[in-house]
CSV table of C-alpha atoms (C1' of nucleotides) in Angstrom, one decimal:
chain,number,residue,atom,x,y,z
O,206,MET,CA,0.0,0.0,0.0
O,207,PRO,CA,1.7,3.3,-1.2
O,208,ALA,CA,1.9,6.1,1.3
O,209,HIS,CA,0.9,8.7,-1.2
O,210,PRO,CA,-2.0,8.7,-3.7
O,211,SER,CA,-0.8,7.9,-7.2
O,212,VAL,CA,-2.0,8.3,-10.7
O,213,TYR,CA,0.0,5.3,-11.8
O,214,GLN,CA,-2.2,2.4,-12.8
O,215,ARG,CA,-1.0,-1.0,-13.9
O,216,ARG,CA,-2.6,-1.6,-17.3
O,217,ARG,CA,-3.7,-4.8,-18.8
O,218,PRO,CA,-5.8,-6.0,-21.7
O,219,PRO,CA,-9.5,-6.3,-21.1
O,220,THR,CA,-11.1,-9.7,-20.6
O,221,ARG,CA,-14.0,-10.9,-22.8
O,222,MET,CA,-16.5,-10.3,-20.0
O,223,GLU,CA,-15.2,-6.7,-19.4
O,224,LEU,CA,-15.6,-5.9,-23.1
O,225,ASP,CA,-19.2,-6.9,-22.8
O,226,GLN,CA,-19.7,-4.1,-20.3
O,227,ILE,CA,-18.8,-1.4,-22.8
O,228,PRO,CA,-22.0,-0.1,-24.2
O,229,TRP,CA,-20.8,1.7,-27.3
O,230,LEU,CA,-18.8,-1.2,-28.8
O,231,GLY,CA,-22.0,-2.7,-30.1
O,232,LEU,CA,-22.7,0.5,-32.1
O,233,LEU,CA,-19.6,0.2,-34.2
O,234,ARG,CA,-19.3,-1.6,-37.5
O,235,ASN,CA,-17.4,-4.8,-37.4
O,236,ASP,CA,-14.3,-3.4,-39.2
O,237,GLU,CA,-14.3,-0.3,-36.9
O,238,ARG,CA,-14.5,-2.6,-33.9
O,239,GLN,CA,-11.7,-4.8,-35.1
O,240,GLN,CA,-9.6,-1.7,-35.6
O,241,ILE,CA,-9.9,-0.2,-32.1
O,242,GLU,CA,-10.6,-3.1,-29.8
O,243,PRO,CA,-6.9,-4.0,-29.4
O,244,GLN,CA,-6.2,-0.4,-28.2
O,245,LEU,CA,-8.5,-0.7,-25.2
O,246,VAL,CA,-6.8,-1.1,-21.9
O,247,VAL,CA,-8.1,-1.6,-18.4
O,248,SER,CA,-6.8,-0.8,-14.9
O,249,ASP,CA,-7.9,-1.7,-11.4
O,250,PRO,CA,-7.7,1.5,-9.3
O,251,GLN,CA,-8.2,1.3,-5.5
O,252,PRO,CA,-9.7,3.9,-3.2
O,253,GLY,CA,-7.1,6.7,-2.8
O,254,ASP,CA,-5.7,6.2,-6.4
O,255,TYR,CA,-6.5,8.8,-9.0
O,256,VAL,CA,-7.8,7.7,-12.4
O,257,CYS,CA,-7.1,11.2,-13.6
O,258,ARG,CA,-6.2,14.5,-12.0
O,259,VAL,CA,-6.9,18.2,-12.7
O,260,GLY,CA,-4.4,19.7,-15.0
O,261,ARG,CA,-2.9,16.5,-16.3
O,262,PRO,CA,-2.8,16.2,-20.1
O,263,VAL,CA,-5.5,14.1,-21.6
O,264,THR,CA,-4.4,10.6,-22.4
O,265,TYR,CA,-7.5,8.5,-22.3
O,266,TRP,CA,-11.3,8.5,-22.6
O,267,PHE,CA,-12.4,6.5,-19.6
O,268,GLY,CA,-15.3,4.2,-18.8
O,269,VAL,CA,-16.4,2.2,-15.7
O,270,ILE,CA,-16.5,-1.5,-16.1
O,271,SER,CA,-17.3,-2.3,-12.4
O,272,GLY,CA,-17.2,-0.5,-9.1
O,273,LEU,CA,-18.0,3.2,-8.5
O,274,LEU,CA,-16.1,6.4,-9.2
O,275,LYS,CA,-16.5,9.9,-8.0
O,276,MET,CA,-15.9,13.1,-10.0
O,277,SER,CA,-14.7,16.0,-7.8
O,278,ASN,CA,-13.0,19.3,-7.9
O,279,ASP,CA,-11.1,21.4,-5.4
O,280,ASP,CA,-12.3,25.0,-5.0
O,281,ALA,CA,-10.1,28.0,-4.3
O,282,ARG,CA,-10.2,27.3,-0.5
O,283,GLY,CA,-9.0,23.7,-1.1
O,284,GLN,CA,-12.4,22.3,-0.2
O,285,THR,CA,-13.2,19.2,-2.3
O,286,MET,CA,-16.6,19.2,-3.8
O,287,THR,CA,-18.0,16.1,-5.4
O,288,PHE,CA,-20.0,16.6,-8.6
O,289,LEU,CA,-21.3,13.2,-9.3
O,290,GLY,CA,-20.8,9.5,-9.0
O,291,ILE,CA,-20.1,7.3,-12.0
O,292,PRO,CA,-21.5,3.7,-11.9
O,293,PRO,CA,-20.7,0.8,-14.3
O,294,GLY,CA,-21.4,1.6,-17.9
O,295,GLY,CA,-20.5,5.3,-17.6
O,296,TRP,CA,-18.0,6.9,-19.9
O,297,PHE,CA,-16.6,10.4,-19.2
O,298,GLY,CA,-14.0,12.9,-20.4
O,299,GLU,CA,-15.2,13.2,-24.0
O,300,GLY,CA,-15.4,17.0,-23.8
O,301,THR,CA,-11.8,17.4,-22.8
O,302,VAL,CA,-10.6,14.6,-25.1
O,303,LEU,CA,-12.3,16.3,-28.1
O,304,LYS,CA,-10.6,19.6,-27.3
O,305,ARG,CA,-7.3,17.9,-26.4
O,306,GLU,CA,-7.2,20.0,-23.2
O,307,SER,CA,-6.1,18.9,-19.7
O,308,TYR,CA,-8.5,17.2,-17.3
O,309,ARG,CA,-10.8,19.5,-15.4
O,310,TYR,CA,-11.6,17.3,-12.5
O,311,ASN,CA,-10.3,14.5,-10.3
O,312,ILE,CA,-11.6,11.0,-10.7
O,313,GLN,CA,-11.2,8.5,-7.8
O,314,PRO,CA,-12.8,5.2,-7.0
O,315,LEU,CA,-15.0,4.9,-3.9
O,316,ARG,CA,-14.3,1.2,-3.9
O,317,PRO,CA,-12.0,-1.1,-5.8
O,318,SER,CA,-13.1,-0.7,-9.4
O,319,VAL,CA,-12.2,-1.7,-13.0
O,320,VAL,CA,-11.8,1.2,-15.4
O,321,ALA,CA,-11.3,0.9,-19.2
O,322,GLY,CA,-9.4,3.5,-21.2
O,323,LEU,CA,-9.5,4.4,-24.9
O,324,PRO,CA,-6.4,6.4,-26.0
O,325,ALA,CA,-7.1,9.9,-27.1
O,326,ASP,CA,-5.8,9.3,-30.6
O,327,THR,CA,-8.1,6.3,-31.1
O,328,PHE,CA,-11.0,8.4,-29.8
O,329,HIS,CA,-10.3,10.9,-32.5
O,330,TRP,CA,-10.0,8.2,-35.1
O,331,LEU,CA,-13.5,7.0,-34.2
O,332,VAL,CA,-14.9,10.5,-34.3
O,333,ASP,CA,-13.6,10.8,-37.8
O,334,HIS,CA,-14.7,7.4,-39.1
O,335,SER,CA,-17.7,6.0,-37.1
O,336,LEU,CA,-21.2,7.2,-37.5
O,337,GLY,CA,-22.4,5.0,-34.6
O,338,PHE,CA,-19.7,6.3,-32.3
O,339,ASN,CA,-20.7,9.9,-33.1
O,340,ARG,CA,-24.3,9.2,-32.2
O,341,PHE,CA,-23.3,7.8,-28.9
O,342,ILE,CA,-21.1,10.8,-28.1
O,343,MET,CA,-23.8,13.3,-29.0
O,344,HIS,CA,-26.4,11.6,-26.7
O,345,GLN,CA,-23.8,11.4,-24.0
O,346,LEU,CA,-22.9,15.1,-24.1
O,347,ASN,CA,-26.5,16.1,-24.1
O,348,GLU,CA,-27.4,14.0,-21.1
O,349,ARG,CA,-24.4,15.1,-19.1
O,350,LEU,CA,-25.1,18.7,-19.6
O,351,GLY,CA,-28.4,18.3,-17.9
O,352,GLN,CA,-26.8,16.4,-15.1
O,353,PHE,CA,-24.1,19.0,-14.4
O,354,ILE,CA,-26.8,21.7,-14.1
O,355,ALA,CA,-28.7,19.5,-11.7
O,356,ALA,CA,-25.5,18.9,-9.7
O,357,ARG,CA,-24.8,22.6,-9.4
O,358,GLU,CA,-28.3,23.4,-8.2
O,359,ALA,CA,-28.2,20.5,-5.7
O,360,ASP,CA,-25.3,22.1,-3.8
O,361,ARG,CA,-27.6,25.0,-2.9
O,362,LEU,CA,-30.2,22.5,-1.5
O,363,ASN,CA,-30.0,21.8,2.2
O,364,ASN,CA,-32.8,19.3,2.2
O,365,PRO,CA,-31.2,15.9,2.7
O,366,GLU,CA,-34.0,14.1,0.9
O,367,SER,CA,-33.6,16.1,-2.3
O,368,ARG,CA,-29.9,15.8,-2.2
O,369,VAL,CA,-30.0,12.0,-1.9
O,370,ALA,CA,-32.8,11.9,-4.5
O,371,ARG,CA,-30.7,13.9,-6.9
O,372,SER,CA,-27.7,11.7,-6.4
O,373,LEU,CA,-29.7,8.6,-7.0
O,374,ALA,CA,-31.6,10.0,-10.0
O,375,GLY,CA,-28.2,10.8,-11.5
O,376,LEU,CA,-26.8,7.3,-10.9
O,377,PHE,CA,-29.8,5.7,-12.3
O,378,ASN,CA,-29.7,7.7,-15.6
O,379,PRO,CA,-30.4,4.9,-18.2
O,380,VAL,CA,-28.8,6.9,-21.1
O,381,LEU,CA,-25.5,7.7,-19.3
O,382,TYR,CA,-25.3,4.5,-17.3
O,383,PRO,CA,-26.9,1.6,-19.2
O,384,GLY,CA,-24.8,-0.8,-17.1
O,385,VAL,CA,-27.0,0.0,-14.1
O,386,GLY,CA,-30.1,-2.2,-13.9
O,387,ASP,CA,-32.9,-1.5,-11.5
O,388,VAL,CA,-30.6,-2.3,-8.6
O,389,LEU,CA,-27.5,-0.2,-8.0
O,390,ARG,CA,-24.8,-1.6,-5.8
O,391,ILE,CA,-23.9,1.3,-3.5
O,392,THR,CA,-23.5,1.5,0.3
O,393,GLN,CA,-25.0,4.3,2.4
O,394,GLN,CA,-21.5,5.5,3.2
O,395,GLU,CA,-20.7,5.9,-0.5
O,396,LEU,CA,-23.9,7.7,-1.1
O,397,ALA,CA,-23.0,10.0,1.8
O,398,TYR,CA,-19.7,10.9,0.1
O,399,LEU,CA,-21.6,11.7,-3.1
O,400,ALA,CA,-24.4,13.7,-1.5
O,401,GLY,CA,-22.1,15.5,0.9
O,402,LEU,CA,-24.0,14.3,4.0
O,403,SER,CA,-23.4,12.1,7.0
O,404,ARG,CA,-24.3,8.4,6.7
O,405,GLN,CA,-27.0,8.8,9.4
O,406,ARG,CA,-28.7,11.5,7.4
O,407,VAL,CA,-28.5,9.5,4.2
O,408,ASN,CA,-30.0,6.6,6.1
O,409,GLU,CA,-33.0,8.7,7.2
O,410,ALA,CA,-33.4,10.1,3.7
O,411,LEU,CA,-33.4,6.6,2.1
O,412,GLN,CA,-36.1,5.4,4.6
O,413,ALA,CA,-38.2,8.4,3.7
O,414,LEU,CA,-37.8,7.8,-0.1
O,415,GLN,CA,-38.7,4.2,0.5
O,416,THR,CA,-41.8,5.1,2.4
O,417,MET,CA,-42.8,7.2,-0.7
O,418,ARG,CA,-42.3,4.0,-2.7
O,419,LEU,CA,-39.7,5.6,-4.9
O,420,ILE,CA,-36.9,3.2,-4.0
O,421,GLU,CA,-36.4,0.0,-2.1
O,422,VAL,CA,-33.4,-0.2,0.3
O,423,THR,CA,-31.5,-3.4,0.3
O,424,TYR,CA,-28.3,-4.6,1.9
O,425,GLY,CA,-25.5,-2.9,0.0
O,426,GLY,CA,-27.7,-1.4,-2.6
O,427,VAL,CA,-30.8,0.4,-3.8
O,428,ARG,CA,-33.6,-0.7,-6.1
O,429,ILE,CA,-35.3,2.0,-8.2
O,430,LEU,CA,-39.0,1.9,-8.3
O,431,ASP,CA,-40.0,5.3,-9.7
O,432,LEU,CA,-37.2,7.3,-11.4
O,433,ASP,CA,-39.6,10.1,-12.5
O,434,GLY,CA,-40.8,10.3,-8.9
O,435,LEU,CA,-37.2,10.8,-7.6
O,436,ARG,CA,-36.6,13.6,-10.1
O,437,ARG,CA,-39.9,15.2,-9.0
O,438,VAL,CA,-38.8,15.1,-5.3
O,439,MET,CA,-35.5,16.8,-6.1
O,440,ILE,CA,-37.3,19.6,-7.9
O,441,GLU,CA,-40.3,20.0,-5.6
O,442,ARG,CA,-38.1,20.3,-2.5
O,443,ARG,CA,-36.0,23.0,-4.2
O,444,SER,CA,-38.7,25.6,-4.1
O,445,ASP,CA,-39.5,24.7,-0.5
O,446,ASN,CA,-36.2,26.0,1.0
O,447,ARG,CA,-35.6,29.1,-0.9
N,135,DT,C1',-22.9,-28.4,-0.1
N,136,DC,C1',-23.0,-27.0,4.6
N,137,DA,C1',-21.3,-25.0,8.9
N,138,DT,C1',-18.3,-21.8,11.0
N,139,DT,C1',-16.1,-17.4,11.2
N,140,DA,C1',-14.7,-13.0,9.8
N,141,DA,C1',-15.8,-8.8,7.5
N,142,DA,C1',-18.9,-5.4,5.8
N,143,DT,C1',-23.1,-2.8,6.2
N,144,DT,C1',-27.0,-1.1,8.4
N,145,DG,C1',-30.1,0.7,12.0
N,146,DT,C1',-30.1,3.2,16.3
N,147,DT,C1',-28.5,6.0,20.2
J,286,DA,C1',-19.1,9.1,16.9
J,287,DA,C1',-19.9,4.6,18.9
J,288,DC,C1',-22.5,0.4,19.4
J,289,DA,C1',-25.3,-3.7,18.4
J,290,DA,C1',-27.8,-6.3,15.0
J,291,DT,C1',-27.9,-8.1,10.6
J,292,DT,C1',-26.2,-9.6,6.0
J,293,DT,C1',-22.7,-11.2,3.1
J,294,DA,C1',-18.3,-13.3,1.9
J,295,DA,C1',-14.6,-16.5,2.8
J,296,DT,C1',-13.0,-20.7,4.6
J,297,DG,C1',-12.5,-25.4,5.1
J,298,DA,C1',-14.4,-30.0,6.1
DNA sequence: TCATTAAATTGTT
DNA sequence: AACAATTTAATGA
């Protein structure tokens, strides 16, 4: 166990089962897929490791195969603020890869995870050659824009129920995270990190949302019953505490 | 496959 | 923040 957090990750080729977790591979033509599949690499980051850090030059476009990541940023005072959680099936960083800028956020696993990476050059090759890939990216950018706005607004909310509802609604987004079924593997402690609340408060909020029949709380996870209802809660409560 | 034990997670003060 | 109860995962016969 290293004493200092590191961006170094041991890379390896993806297994067959891991490739099946990549939602956009199936949108490529066979020849395109043959071309880029060998370029895919995976790593196994642990909590404390960085998948990418603010300011580092873009090397890969990343996707979650398994586990759970958090996207965060440090403000001027050095306070860390978490924007969103990224569950399995989620791919991120396309905006910065497109512009060949440096990363604008930190990405760290909340638990041991498996992360896939597509080299920036390969990403650009797909943008230039694959219609299916471009469709995927367009959907992705559109959905994430909405999520970022929701994340911004949620930081002004002080109502724990709406904050937890917002985090859950984000994680259950079927467009961004097709790898998440109706049950999401997440502990209440992890949810507390993402929502910026204590575990106790998250626990209470989850019970309340369960009573409203929006979710079902299980050991080590949450089952979604009513996604639209969750989204409604996070909006309704917003006007309450102005 | 089952029983035992350790570890993780949850519910409550 | 600490504790007890519950669920899961790991181990080995």
